[in-house]
PDB file of C-alpha atoms in Angstrom:
ATOM      1  CA  MET A 100      -5.450   3.471 -78.547  1.00 74.00           C
ATOM      2  CA  LEU A 101      -9.096   2.769 -78.419  1.00 79.00           C
ATOM      3  CA  ARG A 102      -9.204   4.261 -74.694  1.00 83.00           C
ATOM      4  CA  ILE A 103      -7.874   7.604 -76.139  1.00 90.00           C
ATOM      5  CA  VAL A 104     -10.561   7.535 -78.925  1.00 87.00           C
ATOM      6  CA  MET A 105     -12.945   6.675 -76.108  1.00 86.00           C
ATOM      7  CA  ILE A 106     -11.867   9.726 -73.991  1.00 90.00           C
ATOM      8  CA  VAL A 107     -11.608  12.115 -76.936  1.00 91.00           C
ATOM      9  CA  PHE A 108     -15.401  11.406 -77.958  1.00 85.00           C
ATOM     10  CA  GLY A 109     -16.400  12.080 -74.523  1.00 89.00           C
ATOM     11  CA  ILE A 110     -14.525  15.282 -74.287  1.00 93.00           C
ATOM     12  CA  PHE A 111     -15.587  16.553 -77.503  1.00 90.00           C
ATOM     13  CA  ALA A 112     -19.299  16.116 -76.346  1.00 90.00           C
ATOM     14  CA  LEU A 113     -18.489  17.637 -72.926  1.00 92.00           C
ATOM     15  CA  ILE A 114     -16.981  20.673 -74.517  1.00 92.00           C
ATOM     16  CA  ARG A 115     -20.007  21.002 -76.864  1.00 89.00           C
ATOM     17  CA  LEU A 116     -22.705  20.543 -74.294  1.00 91.00           C
ATOM     18  CA  PRO A 117     -22.675  23.874 -72.425  1.00 92.00           C
ATOM     19  CA  ARG A 118     -22.958  26.016 -75.769  1.00 90.00           C
ATOM     20  CA  LEU A 119     -25.795  23.577 -76.829  1.00 91.00           C
ATOM     21  CA  GLN A 120     -27.653  24.011 -73.508  1.00 93.00           C
ATOM     22  CA  ARG A 121     -27.613  27.879 -73.803  1.00 92.00           C
ATOM     23  CA  LEU A 122     -29.144  27.716 -77.165  1.00 91.00           C
ATOM     24  CA  ARG A 123     -32.813  28.981 -76.960  1.00 92.00           C
ATOM     25  CA  SER A 124     -35.584  29.225 -79.668  1.00 90.00           C
ATOM     26  CA  SER A 125     -35.321  32.979 -79.612  1.00 91.00           C
ATOM     27  CA  ASP A 126     -31.803  32.499 -81.184  1.00 88.00           C
ATOM     28  CA  TYR A 127     -33.667  31.064 -84.187  1.00 89.00           C
ATOM     29  CA  PRO A 128     -36.868  33.168 -84.833  1.00 90.00           C
ATOM     30  CA  HIS A 129     -37.451  31.742 -88.311  1.00 89.00           C
ATOM     31  CA  VAL A 130     -37.835  28.192 -86.771  1.00 90.00           C
ATOM     32  CA  ASP A 131     -40.894  26.678 -85.514  1.00 92.00           C
ATOM     33  CA  ARG A 132     -40.590  26.257 -81.483  1.00 93.00           C
ATOM     34  CA  ALA A 133     -41.762  22.864 -81.431  1.00 93.00           C
ATOM     35  CA  LEU A 134     -39.300  21.778 -84.021  1.00 93.00           C
ATOM     36  CA  PHE A 135     -36.558  23.608 -82.458  1.00 94.00           C
ATOM     37  CA  ALA A 136     -37.281  21.817 -79.110  1.00 94.00           C
ATOM     38  CA  ALA A 137     -37.551  18.445 -80.635  1.00 95.00           C
ATOM     39  CA  TRP A 138     -34.095  19.115 -82.309  1.00 95.00           C
ATOM     40  CA  HIS A 139     -32.626  20.704 -79.160  1.00 95.00           C
ATOM     41  CA  ARG A 140     -33.775  17.571 -77.159  1.00 95.00           C
ATOM     42  CA  ALA A 141     -32.207  15.105 -79.604  1.00 96.00           C
ATOM     43  CA  GLU A 142     -28.907  17.052 -79.832  1.00 94.00           C
ATOM     44  CA  LYS A 143     -28.529  17.065 -76.044  1.00 95.00           C
ATOM     45  CA  ARG A 144     -29.382  13.283 -75.707  1.00 95.00           C
ATOM     46  CA  ALA A 145     -26.821  12.528 -78.396  1.00 95.00           C
ATOM     47  CA  ALA A 146     -24.088  14.744 -76.410  1.00 94.00           C
ATOM     48  CA  ALA A 147     -25.002  12.869 -73.229  1.00 94.00           C
ATOM     49  CA  TRP A 148     -24.665   9.601 -74.626  1.00 95.00           C
ATOM     50  CA  LEU A 149     -21.317  10.437 -76.360  1.00 92.00           C
ATOM     51  CA  ILE A 150     -20.209  11.544 -72.729  1.00 93.00           C
ATOM     52  CA  ALA A 151     -21.516   8.115 -71.256  1.00 93.00           C
ATOM     53  CA  ALA A 152     -19.795   6.227 -74.069  1.00 91.00           C
ATOM     54  CA  GLY A 153     -16.688   8.099 -73.958  1.00 90.00           C
ATOM     55  CA  LEU A 154     -15.904   9.045 -70.274  1.00 92.00           C
ATOM     56  CA  GLY A 155     -18.525   7.138 -68.495  1.00 91.00           C
ATOM     57  CA  VAL A 156     -17.306   3.745 -69.790  1.00 91.00           C
ATOM     58  CA  THR A 157     -13.544   4.595 -69.337  1.00 90.00           C
ATOM     59  CA  ALA A 158     -13.991   5.800 -65.857  1.00 92.00           C
ATOM     60  CA  VAL A 159     -16.004   2.402 -64.851  1.00 92.00           C
ATOM     61  CA  GLU A 160     -13.474   0.402 -66.682  1.00 90.00           C
ATOM     62  CA  PHE A 161     -10.500   2.072 -65.000  1.00 90.00           C
ATOM     63  CA  ALA A 162     -12.385   1.753 -61.500  1.00 93.00           C
ATOM     64  CA  ALA A 163     -13.360  -2.041 -61.949  1.00 92.00           C
ATOM     65  CA  ALA A 164      -9.776  -2.925 -63.105  1.00 90.00           C
ATOM     66  CA  PHE A 165      -8.142  -1.103 -60.296  1.00 91.00           C
ATOM     67  CA  VAL A 166     -10.409  -3.112 -57.749  1.00 92.00           C
ATOM     68  CA  VAL A 167      -9.962  -6.455 -59.244  1.00 90.00           C
ATOM     69  CA  GLY A 168      -6.202  -5.816 -59.524  1.00 86.00           C
ATOM     70  CA  LEU A 169      -5.874  -4.691 -55.927  1.00 86.00           C
ATOM     71  CA  THR A 170      -8.155  -7.504 -54.719  1.00 88.00           C
ATOM     72  CA  ILE A 171      -6.283 -10.279 -56.412  1.00 86.00           C
ATOM     73  CA  GLY A 172      -2.795  -8.602 -55.672  1.00 82.00           C
ATOM     74  CA  ALA A 173      -3.700  -8.317 -52.095  1.00 86.00           C
ATOM     75  CA  SER A 174      -4.541 -12.017 -51.842  1.00 85.00           C
ATOM     76  CA  GLY A 175      -1.201 -12.984 -53.445  1.00 86.00           C
ATOM     77  CA  GLY A 176      -2.315 -13.373 -57.193  1.00 82.00           C
ATOM     78  CA  SER A 177       0.586 -12.904 -59.756  1.00 85.00           C
ATOM     79  CA  ASP A 178       0.506 -10.472 -62.423  1.00 82.00           C
ATOM     80  CA  THR A 179      -0.844 -13.155 -64.936  1.00 85.00           C
ATOM     81  CA  ASP A 180      -3.935 -13.722 -62.720  1.00 86.00           C
ATOM     82  CA  ILE A 181      -4.427  -9.833 -62.694  1.00 85.00           C
ATOM     83  CA  GLU A 182      -4.140  -9.778 -66.294  1.00 86.00           C
ATOM     84  CA  ALA A 183      -6.382 -12.665 -66.887  1.00 89.00           C
ATOM     85  CA  ALA A 184      -9.310 -11.411 -64.566  1.00 88.00           C
ATOM     86  CA  VAL A 185      -8.764  -7.660 -66.101  1.00 88.00           C
ATOM     87  CA  PHE A 186      -9.152  -8.805 -69.735  1.00 91.00           C
ATOM     88  CA  PRO A 187     -12.879  -9.334 -69.617  1.00 92.00           C
ATOM     89  CA  ILE A 188     -13.418  -5.927 -68.140  1.00 91.00           C
ATOM     90  CA  GLY A 189     -11.660  -4.366 -71.007  1.00 89.00           C
ATOM     91  CA  VAL A 190     -13.827  -6.303 -73.587  1.00 92.00           C
ATOM     92  CA  SER A 191     -16.876  -5.505 -71.803  1.00 92.00           C
ATOM     93  CA  ALA A 192     -15.835  -1.760 -71.744  1.00 91.00           C
ATOM     94  CA  VAL A 193     -15.206  -2.009 -75.482  1.00 90.00           C
ATOM     95  CA  LEU A 194     -18.721  -3.623 -76.027  1.00 93.00           C
ATOM     96  CA  ALA A 195     -20.444  -0.980 -73.782  1.00 93.00           C
ATOM     97  CA  PHE A 196     -18.650   1.894 -75.618  1.00 91.00           C
ATOM     98  CA  LEU A 197     -19.905   0.531 -78.966  1.00 92.00           C
ATOM     99  CA  GLY A 198     -23.434   0.072 -77.661  1.00 95.00           C
ATOM    100  CA  LEU A 199     -23.559   3.405 -76.219  1.00 94.00           C
ATOM    101  CA  LEU A 200     -22.021   4.934 -79.481  1.00 93.00           C
ATOM    102  CA  VAL A 201     -24.844   3.481 -81.496  1.00 95.00           C
ATOM    103  CA  VAL A 202     -27.424   5.090 -79.145  1.00 96.00           C
ATOM    104  CA  ALA A 203     -25.663   8.165 -79.645  1.00 95.00           C
ATOM    105  CA  ALA A 204     -25.579   7.875 -83.185  1.00 95.00           C
ATOM    106  CA  VAL A 205     -29.457   7.235 -83.358  1.00 96.00           C
ATOM    107  CA  TYR A 206     -30.075  10.495 -81.400  1.00 95.00           C
ATOM    108  CA  GLY A 207     -27.376  12.297 -83.523  1.00 94.00           C
ATOM    109  CA  SER A 208     -29.129  11.309 -86.861  1.00 96.00           C
ATOM    110  CA  ARG A 209     -32.411  12.226 -85.677  1.00 96.00           C
ATOM    111  CA  ALA A 210     -30.929  15.456 -84.368  1.00 95.00           C
ATOM    112  CA  ALA A 211     -29.344  15.927 -87.975  1.00 94.00           C
ATOM    113  CA  LYS A 212     -32.637  15.397 -89.806  1.00 96.00           C
ATOM    114  CA  LEU A 213     -34.262  17.786 -87.495  1.00 95.00           C
ATOM    115  CA  LYS A 214     -31.711  20.362 -87.890  1.00 93.00           C
ATOM    116  CA  LYS A 215     -31.871  20.296 -91.859  1.00 93.00           C
ATOM    117  CA  ALA A 216     -35.920  20.327 -91.737  1.00 92.00           C
ATOM    118  CA  ALA A 217     -35.793  23.404 -89.648  1.00 90.00           C
ATOM    119  CA  GLY A 218     -32.999  25.122 -91.278  1.00 89.00           C
ATOM    120  CA  ILE A 219     -30.993  25.544 -88.073  1.00 89.00           C
ATOM    121  CA  PRO A 220     -27.538  26.940 -88.720  1.00 86.00           C
ATOM    122  CA  TRP A 221     -25.788  25.374 -85.789  1.00 76.00           C
ATOM    123  CA  PRO A 222     -23.054  25.737 -84.655  1.00 69.00           C
ATOM    124  CA  LYS A 223     -24.028  29.422 -84.964  1.00 60.00           C
ATOM    125  CA  LYS A 224     -21.130  31.884 -85.279  1.00 57.00           C
ATOM    126  CA  ARG A 225     -21.317  34.395 -82.341  1.00 51.00           C
TER     127      ARG A 225
END
């Protein structure tokens, strides 16, 4: 279930990122350019860290588990041996996901404060 949550977080950020990257300060003429740039940068960083947390960690976890499982299976190991070897990879993935989620939350919190201070109504309806 956690893997699904991880993937959903990553996909959400991945879908949002292109629209965010297209935004320009000219879209918000009432906002100071420097303040817009700081918000835009923080928002993009938060999205990038969410992508890394959700999709990056999941991809690395699956690849590592696949290689370990293939290696142990090829050397004649049992399913129990594979499960025992893959378990720490899963635990590491969960810890990495949570750590990267914290980093994304820090940037997201900063972006939210800047957005509020600047009065940026994003996502802007087009």
